[in-house]
Amino acid sequence: MRTSPAARIYRPTPRNLALLANVLAGGGIVAAPTETVYGLAADARNAKACRAVFRAKGRPANDPLIVHVNSLDQAGEVASINDAARLLAKAFWPGPLTLVLPKQPGVPSIVTSGLDSVAIRMPAHPLFRELIERSGCPLAAPSANPFGYISPTTAAHVRDGLGQRIRYILDGGPAEIGVESTIIDLRNPSKPAILRPGSISREVLEQVLGRKVAAYTRKAPAHTAAPAPGMLERHYSPRTPLNLVAKLAPGFLRKLANNEAVLFVHQPKLSQPAPNAFWLANHGDELITAAHNLFHQLRILDSGGWKQIHAELAPGTSALALAINDRLSRAAAKRALA
Ligand code: TXA
Ligand code: MG
């Protein structure tokens, strides 16, 4: 009888890192921390290993993976690097910036969903870098969650979602940033465009490139070959219905049934304690704290037995506000974008 694997969480000892790097080099799959969210990694050159990643996540084949590299040389083995990519890599790598570039022939088509472009980034997390280094593999890694559910920012989140579908989880503590990388399309370096908002802003990308970068739009841009899937309207979603509100007044709480919860961005000033009030950051904290806590709080709310969650959008137009609001909007969306 076949039994499904039960995941084990590995502490980042040198011995465990050697073991997990071997698993990867041998075509296995390993969940591991990055500075943004946890990823489910496989050797990007091994189509069979990458297929196992799609299978474990229940991810549709038309949703391409991001390939993680450890050096610009390795990036060049995966993608065709242009001057714009070199500039951005120099400024932001290692870090939460993913570049979409023409792919090299050696990248199996399953990784790119048959597109002739590939998404690559050099992560900043030392443990993820060490897995790339020790395994000798560029690592394809989507977020380590069942497709469509809230992204994981701890090893326990990964186990909660994929614990019966994978064997190996490397524990690196909570992911520092908490929202996925900014993705920029550089296939045509004279027409760069944001494909997914993250913590690196369009404005700083424009400064480094010395040219305009097209802002992110919720609909897939016309020049995108296939609907790129982080572009799915419904994504990052809790099972509990989620309702978005531009700005929540503390008085909003009084109007609710007691099985409805409220997620504020910042801790509200309440006249009395409210068990159904939650927040992403303390009063006066920066949005960096709110982004760090976003997916964790959504998971807590989703397992809290609430009938409905009302969430407030982050204020302003900073990169993190756009990233948080993008994730909240997709989490609240009712359907996939056609
Ligand atoms: O921060 C991150 O980027 C995390 C960590 C693990 O690195 N990874 C991540 O992967 O968010 P994932 O699979 O959840 O999102 C990858 C998204 C796809 O859904 C798609 O939108 C975009 O990257 N993508 C990948 N390849 C692409 C391509 N060739 N063209 C356009 N978009 C692409
Ligand atoms: Mg994802």
Short mmCIF file of C-alpha atoms and ligand atoms in Angstrom, two decimals:
data_model
loop_
_atom_site.label_atom_id
_atom_site.label_comp_id
_atom_site.label_asym_id
_atom_site.label_seq_id
_atom_site.Cartn_x
_atom_site.Cartn_y
_atom_site.Cartn_z
CA MET A 1 0.00 0.00 0.00
CA ARG A 2 1.28 3.47 -0.85
CA THR A 3 1.19 5.96 1.94
CA SER A 4 1.65 9.68 1.44
CA PRO A 5 4.87 11.12 2.83
CA ALA A 6 4.71 13.01 6.09
CA ALA A 7 6.88 16.08 6.03
CA ARG A 8 9.67 16.48 8.51
CA ILE A 9 10.95 19.91 9.54
CA TYR A 10 14.75 20.15 9.48
CA ARG A 11 16.74 22.61 11.56
CA PRO A 12 19.45 24.37 9.53
CA THR A 13 22.44 22.39 10.82
CA PRO A 14 25.36 21.77 8.42
CA ARG A 15 24.43 18.10 8.36
CA ASN A 16 20.79 18.77 7.47
CA LEU A 17 21.81 21.30 4.81
CA ALA A 18 24.09 18.69 3.23
CA LEU A 19 21.25 16.15 3.32
CA LEU A 20 18.70 18.52 1.77
CA ALA A 21 21.16 19.69 -0.91
CA ASN A 22 21.65 16.01 -1.81
CA VAL A 23 17.92 15.50 -2.06
CA LEU A 24 17.75 18.43 -4.49
CA ALA A 25 20.74 17.28 -6.54
CA GLY A 26 19.11 13.83 -6.75
CA GLY A 27 15.87 15.20 -8.23
CA GLY A 28 13.86 15.55 -4.99
CA ILE A 29 11.84 18.52 -3.78
CA VAL A 30 12.48 20.58 -0.63
CA ALA A 31 10.58 23.47 0.95
CA ALA A 32 12.97 26.18 2.13
CA PRO A 33 12.88 29.75 3.41
CA THR A 34 13.56 32.81 1.30
CA GLU A 35 13.44 36.40 2.57
CA THR A 36 10.00 36.86 0.96
CA VAL A 37 8.04 33.62 1.55
CA TYR A 38 8.91 29.91 1.76
CA GLY A 39 9.54 28.26 -1.62
CA LEU A 40 9.13 24.65 -2.80
CA ALA A 41 12.40 23.99 -4.60
CA ALA A 42 13.54 21.57 -7.32
CA ASP A 43 16.47 21.40 -9.73
CA ALA A 44 15.35 23.79 -12.49
CA ARG A 45 17.16 21.69 -15.13
CA ASN A 46 15.27 18.53 -14.15
CA ALA A 47 11.80 18.41 -15.74
CA LYS A 48 10.72 15.45 -13.64
CA ALA A 49 11.66 17.18 -10.38
CA CYS A 50 9.82 20.32 -11.48
CA ARG A 51 6.76 18.27 -12.40
CA ALA A 52 6.73 16.98 -8.80
CA VAL A 53 6.57 20.60 -7.59
CA PHE A 54 3.50 21.29 -9.75
CA ARG A 55 1.92 18.06 -8.51
CA ALA A 56 2.57 18.73 -4.81
CA LYS A 57 1.05 22.21 -5.07
CA GLY A 58 -1.83 21.22 -7.33
CA ARG A 59 -0.59 24.01 -9.56
CA PRO A 60 -1.87 24.27 -13.13
CA ALA A 61 0.78 23.75 -15.81
CA ASN A 62 0.18 27.23 -17.25
CA ASP A 63 1.62 28.94 -14.15
CA PRO A 64 5.41 29.25 -14.69
CA LEU A 65 8.00 28.94 -11.88
CA ILE A 66 10.69 31.37 -10.74
CA VAL A 67 14.26 30.06 -11.02
CA HIS A 68 16.57 31.01 -8.14
CA VAL A 69 20.28 31.45 -8.78
CA ASN A 70 23.35 32.20 -6.76
CA SER A 71 25.45 34.23 -9.18
CA LEU A 72 25.16 36.27 -12.35
CA ASP A 73 27.03 33.48 -14.18
CA GLN A 74 24.41 30.97 -13.13
CA ALA A 75 21.68 33.46 -14.13
CA GLY A 76 23.28 33.49 -17.60
CA GLU A 77 22.89 29.71 -17.86
CA VAL A 78 19.15 30.07 -17.31
CA ALA A 79 18.30 33.36 -19.05
CA SER A 80 19.73 35.64 -21.68
CA ILE A 81 20.97 38.59 -19.61
CA ASN A 82 20.66 42.06 -21.17
CA ASP A 83 22.15 45.36 -19.93
CA ALA A 84 18.98 46.35 -18.10
CA ALA A 85 19.04 43.03 -16.22
CA ARG A 86 22.70 43.54 -15.33
CA LEU A 87 21.96 46.99 -13.91
CA LEU A 88 19.05 45.74 -11.80
CA ALA A 89 20.92 42.64 -10.64
CA LYS A 90 23.82 44.83 -9.52
CA ALA A 91 21.50 47.14 -7.61
CA PHE A 92 19.03 44.67 -6.05
CA TRP A 93 20.50 41.15 -5.97
CA PRO A 94 20.58 39.26 -3.78
CA GLY A 95 17.05 40.42 -2.97
CA PRO A 96 13.32 40.39 -3.69
CA LEU A 97 13.44 41.28 -7.39
CA THR A 98 12.52 38.79 -10.15
CA LEU A 99 13.50 39.47 -13.75
CA VAL A 100 11.60 38.05 -16.73
CA LEU A 101 14.03 37.51 -19.61
CA PRO A 102 14.38 35.38 -22.74
CA LYS A 103 15.14 31.83 -21.60
CA GLN A 104 18.13 29.67 -22.44
CA PRO A 105 17.42 26.43 -24.33
CA GLY A 106 18.45 24.21 -21.39
CA VAL A 107 15.50 25.27 -19.23
CA PRO A 108 12.75 22.62 -19.53
CA SER A 109 9.48 23.98 -20.88
CA ILE A 110 7.56 22.81 -17.80
CA VAL A 111 9.40 25.50 -15.77
CA THR A 112 8.25 28.29 -18.06
CA SER A 113 4.85 26.84 -19.00
CA GLY A 114 6.06 26.69 -22.57
CA LEU A 115 6.89 30.42 -22.73
CA ASP A 116 10.15 31.48 -24.35
CA SER A 117 10.87 33.67 -21.31
CA VAL A 118 11.95 32.69 -17.80
CA ALA A 119 11.63 34.43 -14.41
CA ILE A 120 14.84 34.50 -12.34
CA ARG A 121 16.00 35.94 -9.05
CA MET A 122 18.89 35.69 -6.61
CA PRO A 123 17.30 35.36 -3.17
CA ALA A 124 18.87 37.06 -0.15
CA HIS A 125 18.18 34.30 2.35
CA PRO A 126 21.51 32.66 3.31
CA LEU A 127 19.91 29.21 3.77
CA PHE A 128 18.30 29.22 0.34
CA ARG A 129 21.57 30.43 -1.18
CA GLU A 130 23.38 27.65 0.60
CA LEU A 131 21.04 25.04 -0.89
CA ILE A 132 21.74 26.40 -4.37
CA GLU A 133 25.48 26.43 -3.64
CA ARG A 134 25.70 22.97 -2.10
CA SER A 135 23.37 21.26 -4.60
CA GLY A 136 24.97 22.97 -7.59
CA CYS A 137 21.48 23.43 -9.07
CA PRO A 138 19.58 26.53 -10.09
CA LEU A 139 16.40 26.01 -8.06
CA ALA A 140 12.93 26.47 -9.49
CA ALA A 141 10.68 27.40 -6.58
CA PRO A 142 7.12 28.67 -6.38
CA SER A 143 5.71 29.61 -3.00
CA ALA A 144 5.34 26.45 -0.86
CA ASN A 145 1.55 26.45 -0.49
CA PRO A 146 -1.29 24.52 -2.12
CA PHE A 147 -2.19 26.42 -5.28
CA GLY A 148 -4.41 29.43 -4.61
CA TYR A 149 -4.10 29.39 -0.80
CA ILE A 150 -2.35 31.94 1.41
CA SER A 151 1.45 31.95 0.90
CA PRO A 152 3.60 30.45 3.69
CA THR A 153 5.94 32.57 5.78
CA THR A 154 6.96 29.89 8.32
CA ALA A 155 7.93 26.20 8.20
CA ALA A 156 4.73 25.40 10.13
CA HIS A 157 2.64 27.11 7.41
CA VAL A 158 4.32 24.86 4.84
CA ARG A 159 3.61 21.76 6.90
CA ASP A 160 -0.02 22.81 7.42
CA GLY A 161 -0.56 23.06 3.66
CA LEU A 162 1.76 20.48 2.11
CA GLY A 163 2.64 18.22 5.05
CA GLN A 164 1.08 15.14 3.44
CA ARG A 165 2.51 15.86 -0.01
CA ILE A 166 6.20 16.53 0.59
CA ARG A 167 8.92 15.08 2.82
CA TYR A 168 11.42 17.85 3.46
CA ILE A 169 10.96 21.30 5.00
CA LEU A 170 13.95 23.44 6.01
CA ASP A 171 13.16 25.75 8.94
CA GLY A 172 14.69 29.22 8.70
CA GLY A 173 12.26 30.99 11.04
CA PRO A 174 9.68 33.52 9.85
CA ALA A 175 10.32 35.02 6.38
CA GLU A 176 11.52 38.56 6.90
CA ILE A 177 9.65 40.46 4.19
CA GLY A 178 6.43 38.45 4.05
CA VAL A 179 5.24 39.29 0.52
CA GLU A 180 6.60 37.85 -2.72
CA SER A 181 9.23 39.51 -4.89
CA THR A 182 8.55 42.35 -7.30
CA ILE A 183 8.49 40.92 -10.84
CA ILE A 184 9.68 43.08 -13.75
CA ASP A 185 9.37 42.13 -17.40
CA LEU A 186 12.68 42.87 -19.16
CA ARG A 187 12.14 40.85 -22.32
CA ASN A 188 12.16 44.11 -24.21
CA PRO A 189 14.59 46.23 -22.15
CA SER A 190 13.31 49.44 -23.70
CA LYS A 191 9.79 48.65 -22.41
CA PRO A 192 10.15 47.37 -18.86
CA ALA A 193 6.90 46.61 -17.00
CA ILE A 194 5.97 45.54 -13.48
CA LEU A 195 4.20 42.15 -13.54
CA ARG A 196 3.73 41.81 -9.77
CA PRO A 197 4.12 44.48 -7.07
CA GLY A 198 6.51 43.65 -4.22
CA SER A 199 8.70 45.51 -1.76
CA ILE A 200 10.95 47.03 -4.46
CA SER A 201 9.12 50.02 -5.93
CA ARG A 202 8.64 51.00 -9.55
CA GLU A 203 10.22 54.37 -8.74
CA VAL A 204 13.56 52.90 -7.58
CA LEU A 205 13.59 50.57 -10.58
CA GLU A 206 13.10 53.61 -12.83
CA GLN A 207 15.93 55.41 -11.09
CA VAL A 208 18.37 52.55 -11.65
CA LEU A 209 17.26 51.91 -15.24
CA GLY A 210 17.06 55.62 -16.11
CA ARG A 211 13.77 55.07 -17.94
CA LYS A 212 10.04 54.69 -17.35
CA VAL A 213 8.78 51.37 -16.07
CA ALA A 214 5.16 50.56 -16.90
CA ALA A 215 3.06 50.34 -13.75
CA TYR A 216 1.48 47.09 -12.71
CA THR A 217 -2.07 46.53 -13.86
CA ARG A 218 -4.36 43.84 -12.48
CA LYS A 219 -5.12 42.57 -15.98
CA ALA A 220 -2.38 40.74 -17.86
CA PRO A 221 -0.65 43.20 -20.23
CA ALA A 222 -1.41 42.60 -23.90
CA HIS A 223 2.18 41.63 -24.72
CA THR A 224 2.19 38.77 -22.19
CA ALA A 225 2.15 35.54 -24.18
CA ALA A 226 -0.03 33.53 -21.80
CA PRO A 227 -2.03 34.69 -18.83
CA ALA A 228 0.79 34.68 -16.32
CA PRO A 229 -0.66 33.14 -13.25
CA GLY A 230 0.48 35.24 -10.38
CA MET A 231 -1.96 37.18 -12.49
CA LEU A 232 -4.85 35.00 -11.51
CA GLU A 233 -7.54 37.19 -10.11
CA ARG A 234 -8.26 34.84 -7.22
CA HIS A 235 -5.12 33.86 -5.30
CA TYR A 236 -3.67 33.98 -1.80
CA SER A 237 -7.18 33.17 -0.61
CA PRO A 238 -8.48 32.19 2.79
CA ARG A 239 -11.47 29.82 2.87
CA THR A 240 -13.42 32.34 4.96
CA PRO A 241 -15.15 34.99 2.81
CA LEU A 242 -13.10 38.18 2.80
CA ASN A 243 -14.58 41.63 2.31
CA LEU A 244 -12.31 44.62 1.61
CA VAL A 245 -12.96 48.06 3.01
CA ALA A 246 -10.99 51.15 1.99
CA LYS A 247 -10.64 52.48 5.53
CA LEU A 248 -12.15 51.02 8.67
CA ALA A 249 -13.38 53.30 11.43
CA PRO A 250 -13.21 51.71 14.91
CA GLY A 251 -17.02 52.19 15.12
CA PHE A 252 -17.33 49.64 12.29
CA LEU A 253 -16.86 46.89 14.89
CA ARG A 254 -20.10 47.75 16.71
CA LYS A 255 -22.15 47.14 13.58
CA LEU A 256 -20.94 43.57 13.14
CA ALA A 257 -22.32 40.22 14.20
CA ASN A 258 -19.98 38.58 16.71
CA ASN A 259 -18.96 35.88 14.22
CA GLU A 260 -17.42 38.49 11.91
CA ALA A 261 -13.79 39.52 12.34
CA VAL A 262 -12.04 42.72 11.34
CA LEU A 263 -8.45 43.01 10.17
CA PHE A 264 -7.05 46.53 10.58
CA VAL A 265 -3.71 47.56 9.09
CA HIS A 266 -2.71 49.39 12.28
CA GLN A 267 -3.95 48.73 15.79
CA PRO A 268 -7.12 50.81 16.24
CA LYS A 269 -7.86 52.90 19.31
CA LEU A 270 -10.74 50.99 20.91
CA SER A 271 -12.81 52.13 23.85
CA GLN A 272 -13.10 48.52 25.02
CA PRO A 273 -11.33 45.29 24.04
CA ALA A 274 -12.89 43.57 21.02
CA PRO A 275 -12.14 39.85 20.52
CA ASN A 276 -12.98 40.15 16.82
CA ALA A 277 -10.47 42.96 16.13
CA PHE A 278 -7.09 42.02 14.62
CA TRP A 279 -4.32 44.11 13.12
CA LEU A 280 -1.17 43.75 11.02
CA ALA A 281 0.97 46.26 12.90
CA ASN A 282 0.97 48.27 16.09
CA HIS A 283 0.00 51.93 16.08
CA GLY A 284 2.84 53.97 14.53
CA ASP A 285 4.63 50.95 12.98
CA GLU A 286 5.76 51.09 9.37
CA LEU A 287 4.07 49.05 6.63
CA ILE A 288 7.14 46.82 6.61
CA THR A 289 5.69 45.26 9.79
CA ALA A 290 2.24 44.94 8.22
CA ALA A 291 3.70 43.14 5.17
CA HIS A 292 5.72 40.84 7.43
CA ASN A 293 2.56 39.82 9.33
CA LEU A 294 0.04 39.78 6.47
CA PHE A 295 -0.08 36.10 5.49
CA HIS A 296 0.33 34.89 9.08
CA GLN A 297 -2.61 37.01 10.26
CA LEU A 298 -4.76 35.87 7.35
CA ARG A 299 -4.04 32.26 8.32
CA ILE A 300 -4.89 32.93 11.96
CA LEU A 301 -8.16 34.53 10.93
CA ASP A 302 -8.91 31.74 8.46
CA SER A 303 -8.62 29.10 11.17
CA GLY A 304 -10.54 31.15 13.73
CA GLY A 305 -14.00 29.90 12.79
CA TRP A 306 -15.19 33.34 11.60
CA LYS A 307 -18.07 33.54 9.19
CA GLN A 308 -16.72 36.62 7.47
CA ILE A 309 -13.49 38.65 7.57
CA HIS A 310 -13.52 42.38 6.82
CA ALA A 311 -10.05 43.69 5.94
CA GLU A 312 -8.84 47.24 5.56
CA LEU A 313 -6.59 48.27 2.65
CA ALA A 314 -3.13 49.69 3.38
CA PRO A 315 -2.94 53.49 3.05
CA GLY A 316 -0.86 55.31 0.42
CA THR A 317 0.89 54.25 -2.77
CA SER A 318 4.24 53.00 -1.47
CA ALA A 319 5.57 49.73 -2.89
CA LEU A 320 4.50 47.83 0.22
CA ALA A 321 1.03 49.39 0.23
CA LEU A 322 0.58 48.30 -3.40
CA ALA A 323 1.93 44.83 -2.64
CA ILE A 324 -0.28 44.34 0.44
CA ASN A 325 -3.37 45.63 -1.37
CA ASP A 326 -2.68 43.43 -4.39
CA ARG A 327 -2.54 40.33 -2.16
CA LEU A 328 -5.65 41.39 -0.23
CA SER A 329 -7.59 42.12 -3.43
CA ARG A 330 -6.73 38.75 -4.92
CA ALA A 331 -7.52 37.02 -1.64
CA ALA A 332 -10.95 38.67 -1.69
CA ALA A 333 -11.62 38.01 -5.40
CA LYS A 334 -14.44 35.62 -6.15
CA ARG A 335 -13.29 34.21 -9.46
CA ALA A 336 -10.28 33.60 -11.67
CA LEU A 337 -9.46 36.21 -14.30
CA ALA A 338 -10.49 34.84 -17.69
O1 TXA B 1 9.27 35.99 -3.69
C1 TXA B 1 9.03 35.17 -4.58
O2 TXA B 1 9.07 35.48 -5.78
C2 TXA B 1 8.68 33.73 -4.15
C3 TXA B 1 9.94 33.10 -3.53
C4 TXA B 1 9.76 31.63 -3.24
O3 TXA B 1 11.04 33.32 -4.36
N1 TXA B 1 8.23 32.95 -5.27
C5 TXA B 1 7.01 33.12 -5.83
O4 TXA B 1 6.70 32.18 -6.81
O5 TXA B 1 6.24 33.98 -5.49
P1 TXA B 1 5.23 31.94 -7.33
O6 TXA B 1 5.29 30.70 -8.12
O7 TXA B 1 4.27 31.96 -6.23
O8 TXA B 1 4.99 33.08 -8.35
C6 TXA B 1 5.66 33.03 -9.59
C7 TXA B 1 5.01 33.95 -10.57
C8 TXA B 1 4.04 33.25 -11.50
O9 TXA B 1 2.80 33.05 -10.92
C9 TXA B 1 4.01 34.22 -12.66
O10 TXA B 1 3.09 35.25 -12.41
C10 TXA B 1 5.41 34.80 -12.66
O11 TXA B 1 6.00 34.43 -11.45
N2 TXA B 1 6.23 34.25 -13.76
C11 TXA B 1 7.05 33.20 -13.74
N3 TXA B 1 7.61 33.00 -14.96
C12 TXA B 1 7.13 33.97 -15.75
C13 TXA B 1 7.33 34.34 -17.12
N4 TXA B 1 8.15 33.65 -17.91
N5 TXA B 1 6.65 35.40 -17.60
C14 TXA B 1 5.83 36.13 -16.80
N6 TXA B 1 5.61 35.84 -15.49
C15 TXA B 1 6.25 34.79 -14.97
MG MG B 2 2.62 31.84 -5.10
#
